[in-house]
XYZ file of N, CA and C in Angstrom:
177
model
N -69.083 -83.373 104.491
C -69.529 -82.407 103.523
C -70.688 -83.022 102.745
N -71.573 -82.395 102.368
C -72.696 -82.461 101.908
C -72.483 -83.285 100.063
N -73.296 -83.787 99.764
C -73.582 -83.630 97.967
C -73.225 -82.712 97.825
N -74.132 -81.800 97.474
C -74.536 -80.169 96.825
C -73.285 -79.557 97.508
N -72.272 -80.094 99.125
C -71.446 -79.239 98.776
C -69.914 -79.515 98.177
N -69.884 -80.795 97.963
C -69.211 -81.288 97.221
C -69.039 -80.975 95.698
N -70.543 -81.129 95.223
C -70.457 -80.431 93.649
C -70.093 -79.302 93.634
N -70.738 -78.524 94.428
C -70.510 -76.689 94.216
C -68.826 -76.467 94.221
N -68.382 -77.132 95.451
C -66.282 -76.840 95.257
C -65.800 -77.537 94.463
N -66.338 -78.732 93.445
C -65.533 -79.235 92.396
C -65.657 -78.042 91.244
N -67.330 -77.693 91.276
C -67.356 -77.055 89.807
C -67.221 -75.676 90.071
N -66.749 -74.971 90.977
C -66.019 -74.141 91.306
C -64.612 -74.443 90.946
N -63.934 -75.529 91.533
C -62.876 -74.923 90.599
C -62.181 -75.449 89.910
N -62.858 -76.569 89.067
C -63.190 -77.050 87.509
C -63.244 -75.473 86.890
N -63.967 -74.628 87.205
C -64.507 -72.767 86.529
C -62.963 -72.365 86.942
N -62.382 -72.038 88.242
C -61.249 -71.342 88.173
C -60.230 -71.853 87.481
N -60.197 -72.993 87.215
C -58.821 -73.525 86.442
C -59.230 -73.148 84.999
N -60.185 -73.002 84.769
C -60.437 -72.653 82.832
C -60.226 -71.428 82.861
N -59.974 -70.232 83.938
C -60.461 -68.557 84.055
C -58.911 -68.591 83.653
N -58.897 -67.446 82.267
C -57.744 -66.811 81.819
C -57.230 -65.597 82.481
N -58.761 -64.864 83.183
C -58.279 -63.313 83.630
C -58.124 -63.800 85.062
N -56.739 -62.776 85.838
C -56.543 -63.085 87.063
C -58.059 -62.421 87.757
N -58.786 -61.586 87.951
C -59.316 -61.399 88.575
C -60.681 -62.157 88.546
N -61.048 -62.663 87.486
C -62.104 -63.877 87.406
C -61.086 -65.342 88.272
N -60.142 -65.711 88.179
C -59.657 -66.709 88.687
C -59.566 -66.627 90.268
N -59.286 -65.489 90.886
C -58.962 -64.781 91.964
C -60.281 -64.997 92.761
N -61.205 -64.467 92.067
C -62.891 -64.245 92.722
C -63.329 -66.124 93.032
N -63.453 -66.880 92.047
C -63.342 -67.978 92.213
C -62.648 -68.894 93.014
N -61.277 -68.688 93.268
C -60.807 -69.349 94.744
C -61.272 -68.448 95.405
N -61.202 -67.323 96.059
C -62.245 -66.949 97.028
C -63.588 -67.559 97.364
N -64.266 -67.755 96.396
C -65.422 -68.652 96.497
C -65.314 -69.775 96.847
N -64.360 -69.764 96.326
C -64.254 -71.479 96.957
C -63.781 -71.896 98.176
N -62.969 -70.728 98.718
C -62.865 -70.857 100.242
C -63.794 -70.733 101.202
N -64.780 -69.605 100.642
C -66.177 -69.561 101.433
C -67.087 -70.791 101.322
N -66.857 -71.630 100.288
C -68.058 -72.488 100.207
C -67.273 -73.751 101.315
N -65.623 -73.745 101.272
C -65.892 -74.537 102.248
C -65.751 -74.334 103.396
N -65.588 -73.299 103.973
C -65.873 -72.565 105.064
C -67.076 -72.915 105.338
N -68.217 -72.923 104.780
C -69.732 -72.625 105.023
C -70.036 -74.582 105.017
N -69.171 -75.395 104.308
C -69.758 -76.529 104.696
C -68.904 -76.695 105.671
N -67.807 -76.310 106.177
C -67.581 -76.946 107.725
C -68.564 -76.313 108.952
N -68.968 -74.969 108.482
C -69.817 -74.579 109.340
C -71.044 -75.049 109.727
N -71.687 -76.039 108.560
C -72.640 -76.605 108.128
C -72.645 -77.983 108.940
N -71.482 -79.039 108.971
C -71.504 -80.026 109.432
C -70.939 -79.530 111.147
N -70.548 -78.246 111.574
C -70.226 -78.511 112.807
C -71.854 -78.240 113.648
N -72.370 -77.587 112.836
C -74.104 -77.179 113.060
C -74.717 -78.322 113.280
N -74.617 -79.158 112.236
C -75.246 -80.752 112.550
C -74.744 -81.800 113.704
N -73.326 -81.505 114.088
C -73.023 -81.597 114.918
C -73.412 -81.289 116.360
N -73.785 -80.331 116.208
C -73.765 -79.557 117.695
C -75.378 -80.185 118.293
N -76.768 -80.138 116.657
C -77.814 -80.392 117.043
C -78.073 -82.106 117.358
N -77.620 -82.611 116.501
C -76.954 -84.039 117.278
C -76.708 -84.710 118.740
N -75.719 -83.316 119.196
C -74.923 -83.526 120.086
C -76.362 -82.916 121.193
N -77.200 -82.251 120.817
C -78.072 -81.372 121.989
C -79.414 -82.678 122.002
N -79.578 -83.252 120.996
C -80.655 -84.237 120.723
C -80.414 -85.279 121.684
N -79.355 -85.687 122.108
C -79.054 -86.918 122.418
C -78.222 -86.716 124.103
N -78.773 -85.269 124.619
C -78.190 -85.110 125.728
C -79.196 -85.791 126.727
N -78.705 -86.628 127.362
C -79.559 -87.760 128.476
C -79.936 -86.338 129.867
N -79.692 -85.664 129.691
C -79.698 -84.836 130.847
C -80.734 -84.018 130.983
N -81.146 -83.832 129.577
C -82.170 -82.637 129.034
C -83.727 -83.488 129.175
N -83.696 -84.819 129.012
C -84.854 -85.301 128.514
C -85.721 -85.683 130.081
């Protein structure tokens, strides 16, 4: 996982644990499932171009 996506899911939900209303608290773990959804999607991406860079077959 990235910096930036490391900060974004702490202070995400550093924010949902202070949220008094359920539906502000609610929206916020949601978010926060997407953000790390989107950095695993992120590192399997870097992965994959990695994995295509370094194919001995292609070059």
């Amino acid at each position: 996982m990235s910096e930036t996506g490391q900060w974004l899911s702490q202070t995400v939900s550093d924010l949902s644990t202070k949220q008094t209303q359920y539906e502000n608290r609610a929206f916020l773990v949601a978010m926060k499932k997407v953000i790390e959804e989107q950095n695993k999607r992120q590192a399997q991406l870097e992965g994959e171009v990695d994995g295509r860079l370094w194919n001995h077959e292609q070059w």
